[in-house]
Coordinates of C-alpha atoms in Angstrom, one line a residue:
Q1 CA 18.5 1.8 -14.7
E2 CA 20.3 3.3 -12.8
M3 CA 23.9 1.4 -11.6
P4 CA 24.8 1.8 -8.2
G5 CA 28.3 2.8 -7.6
M6 CA 31.1 2.7 -5.9
I7 CA 30.5 0.8 -2.4
L8 CA 32.9 0.9 0.4
Y9 CA 32.2 -1.5 3.2
G10 CA 34.3 -0.9 6.6
S11 CA 34.1 1.1 9.6
R12 CA 36.6 3.2 11.3
G13 CA 38.4 0.7 13.5
S14 CA 39.3 -1.1 9.7
R15 CA 41.5 0.2 7.1
S16 CA 38.4 1.9 5.3
P17 CA 39.4 5.5 6.2
L18 CA 43.1 5.2 5.1
I19 CA 40.6 4.4 1.1
E20 CA 37.8 7.1 1.8
W21 CA 41.2 9.5 2.0
Y22 CA 42.4 8.8 -0.9
L23 CA 38.9 9.0 -2.3
I24 CA 38.2 12.6 -0.7
E25 CA 41.6 13.7 -2.2
I26 CA 40.4 12.8 -5.5
N27 CA 36.8 13.8 -5.0
K28 CA 35.5 10.5 -6.1
E29 CA 32.0 9.9 -5.0
Y30 CA 31.5 6.8 -3.1
T31 CA 29.0 5.3 -1.1
H32 CA 30.0 3.9 2.3
E33 CA 28.6 0.5 4.0
E34 CA 29.6 0.3 7.5
G35 CA 29.7 -3.4 8.3
R36 CA 30.4 -6.4 6.5
A37 CA 26.9 -7.2 4.6
G38 CA 27.8 -7.3 1.3
N39 CA 31.4 -6.6 1.7
P40 CA 32.3 -8.7 -1.5
N41 CA 36.2 -10.1 0.5
P42 CA 35.5 -14.2 0.4
F43 CA 37.4 -14.3 3.7
G44 CA 35.0 -11.8 5.8
Q45 CA 37.3 -9.4 6.4
I46 CA 37.2 -5.1 5.9
P47 CA 37.6 -3.5 4.4
G48 CA 35.7 -4.3 0.8
L49 CA 35.2 -2.8 -2.5
T50 CA 32.8 -3.1 -5.1
D51 CA 32.3 -0.9 -8.3
D52 CA 30.4 -1.2 -11.8
N53 CA 30.6 -3.2 -14.2
G54 CA 30.8 -5.9 -11.3
V55 CA 34.6 -5.0 -10.0
E56 CA 34.6 -6.8 -6.1
M57 CA 37.7 -6.1 -4.6
F58 CA 39.7 -6.6 -1.5
E59 CA 42.9 -6.1 0.4
S60 CA 43.6 -2.0 0.9
G61 CA 46.7 -2.0 -1.0
A62 CA 44.8 -3.3 -4.1
I63 CA 41.7 -1.4 -4.0
L64 CA 43.7 1.8 -3.5
L65 CA 45.7 0.9 -7.0
Y66 CA 42.4 0.1 -8.7
I67 CA 41.1 3.7 -7.6
A68 CA 44.3 4.8 -7.8
D69 CA 43.9 3.3 -12.0
K70 CA 40.9 3.9 -13.0
Y71 CA 39.6 7.5 -11.4
G72 CA 43.3 9.0 -9.8
G73 CA 45.0 9.1 -13.3
L74 CA 47.3 6.5 -13.4
N75 CA 47.5 6.3 -17.3
T76 CA 50.7 4.8 -18.3
P77 CA 52.7 1.3 -16.9
E78 CA 55.4 4.0 -15.8
E79 CA 52.9 5.8 -13.7
R80 CA 51.3 2.6 -11.7
A81 CA 55.3 1.2 -11.3
A82 CA 56.0 4.7 -9.6
M83 CA 52.8 4.2 -7.3
S84 CA 52.5 0.6 -6.7
K85 CA 56.0 -0.1 -5.5
W86 CA 54.9 2.0 -2.9
V87 CA 51.6 0.8 -1.6
L88 CA 52.8 -2.9 -2.2
W89 CA 55.9 -1.7 0.1
A90 CA 53.2 0.0 2.5
N91 CA 51.1 -4.0 3.0
S92 CA 54.4 -6.1 2.9
A93 CA 57.2 -4.2 4.6
L94 CA 55.8 -0.9 6.7
D95 CA 52.2 -2.8 8.3
P96 CA 54.5 -5.6 10.0
V97 CA 56.7 -3.8 11.9
L98 CA 54.3 -1.5 13.0
F99 CA 51.3 -3.0 13.9
T100 CA 53.8 -5.6 16.3
R101 CA 54.1 -5.9 19.9
D102 CA 57.7 -5.5 19.3
V103 CA 57.8 -2.2 17.2
E104 CA 60.7 -0.5 19.0
A105 CA 62.9 -3.7 17.9
R106 CA 61.3 -4.1 14.4
A107 CA 60.6 -0.3 13.5
P108 CA 63.3 1.8 14.1
A109 CA 65.9 0.1 10.9
L110 CA 63.3 0.4 8.6
L111 CA 62.1 4.8 9.8
K112 CA 65.7 4.7 9.0
K113 CA 65.7 4.1 6.2
L114 CA 62.6 5.8 4.7
D115 CA 64.0 9.4 6.6
G116 CA 67.0 9.3 4.9
I117 CA 64.6 8.5 1.8
L118 CA 62.4 11.8 2.6
K119 CA 65.5 13.9 3.1
G120 CA 64.4 17.3 1.4
K121 CA 61.0 15.6 -0.6
E122 CA 57.5 16.8 0.5
Y123 CA 56.2 13.2 -0.9
L124 CA 57.4 10.0 -2.2
E125 CA 56.9 10.3 -5.8
R126 CA 58.0 13.6 -7.9
N127 CA 57.6 15.8 -4.7
V128 CA 53.0 15.2 -5.8
F129 CA 50.9 13.9 -3.4
S130 CA 49.9 10.6 -4.7
V131 CA 47.8 7.5 -3.3
A132 CA 51.6 6.6 -2.5
D133 CA 51.5 8.9 0.3
V134 CA 47.6 7.8 1.3
A135 CA 49.0 3.8 1.2
V136 CA 52.7 4.6 3.3
C137 CA 51.5 7.9 5.4
S138 CA 48.1 6.4 6.5
Y139 CA 50.3 3.7 8.5
L140 CA 52.6 5.6 9.5
L141 CA 49.7 7.8 11.1
F142 CA 48.2 4.5 12.9
I143 CA 51.5 4.6 15.1
P144 CA 49.7 7.1 17.9
M145 CA 46.8 4.8 17.4
F146 CA 48.9 1.8 18.9
H147 CA 52.4 2.5 20.4
P148 CA 51.9 6.3 21.7
N149 CA 54.5 6.6 23.5
F150 CA 57.1 5.1 20.6
D151 CA 59.6 8.0 19.6
A152 CA 59.1 9.1 16.6
S153 CA 61.7 12.5 16.9
R154 CA 64.4 10.1 16.0
F155 CA 63.5 10.0 12.3
P156 CA 62.9 14.0 11.8
N157 CA 62.1 14.0 7.9
V158 CA 59.2 11.1 8.5
V159 CA 57.9 12.9 11.8
K160 CA 57.7 16.3 8.8
Y161 CA 56.3 13.9 6.5
M162 CA 53.4 12.5 8.5
A163 CA 52.5 16.5 9.4
R164 CA 51.7 17.4 6.0
C165 CA 50.0 14.8 5.5
S166 CA 48.3 14.3 8.6
A167 CA 47.6 18.0 8.0
R168 CA 45.6 17.5 4.7
P169 CA 41.7 17.7 5.3
A170 CA 40.4 14.5 3.1
Y171 CA 43.2 12.8 6.0
Q172 CA 41.3 14.6 8.8
T173 CA 37.4 13.8 7.2
A174 CA 38.3 10.4 6.2
F175 CA 39.9 9.7 10.0
G176 CA 37.6 12.0 12.0
A177 CA 38.5 12.0 15.7
N178 CA 41.6 9.5 14.9
S179 CA 43.3 12.4 13.3
K180 CA 43.1 14.2 16.2
R181 CA 45.2 11.9 17.8
A182 CA 47.3 11.2 15.1
V183 CA 48.3 15.8 14.6
A184 CA 48.8 15.6 18.6
Y185 CA 51.1 12.7 18.1
V186 CA 52.9 14.5 15.5
Q187 CA 53.5 17.9 16.3
A188 CA 54.4 16.4 20.3
Q189 CA 57.9 15.1 17.7
A190 CA 58.4 18.0 16.1
A191 CA 58.6 19.5 19.7
K192 CA 60.9 17.1 20.8
R193 CA 63.5 18.4 18.0

């Protein structure tokens, strides 16, 4: 009997596109189920994910780490450590300062620190695109959707990083029309410098 394989439950308006971005990057086949029917999240939120061998996942960061672990080549505790610190940081530190009304009061200090970390780097870990970048940059690329007037040009290394990530075909495929808004925002921020 054929197993169903990986099923991602979500919608364009949720965080499921960031998981799709990573799945597309690593060429992992999956089925996308729009909405919540069959979703394994006991709290009813999306995204959720099921996979072979009875795997049921919820929380976008946990889902990303599972996929990276099983299909993305994280083969050692050291590789997992390098990636998981960024995925968890995106969910626990970056998310609360970006998905808030008072973004101007909360985000600049964190983005200034991130700007310093990204100085002279293409990507967060080993200068190679990874699940860490999907987690962090997908949240950064939500800025134009939630805070289109936020001045990111103060953080030029962050803007360059956003430009590199938003130019990736997998990002554009996963985020669809929203990716065009992100690309336009990043270009406008870069032009301010």
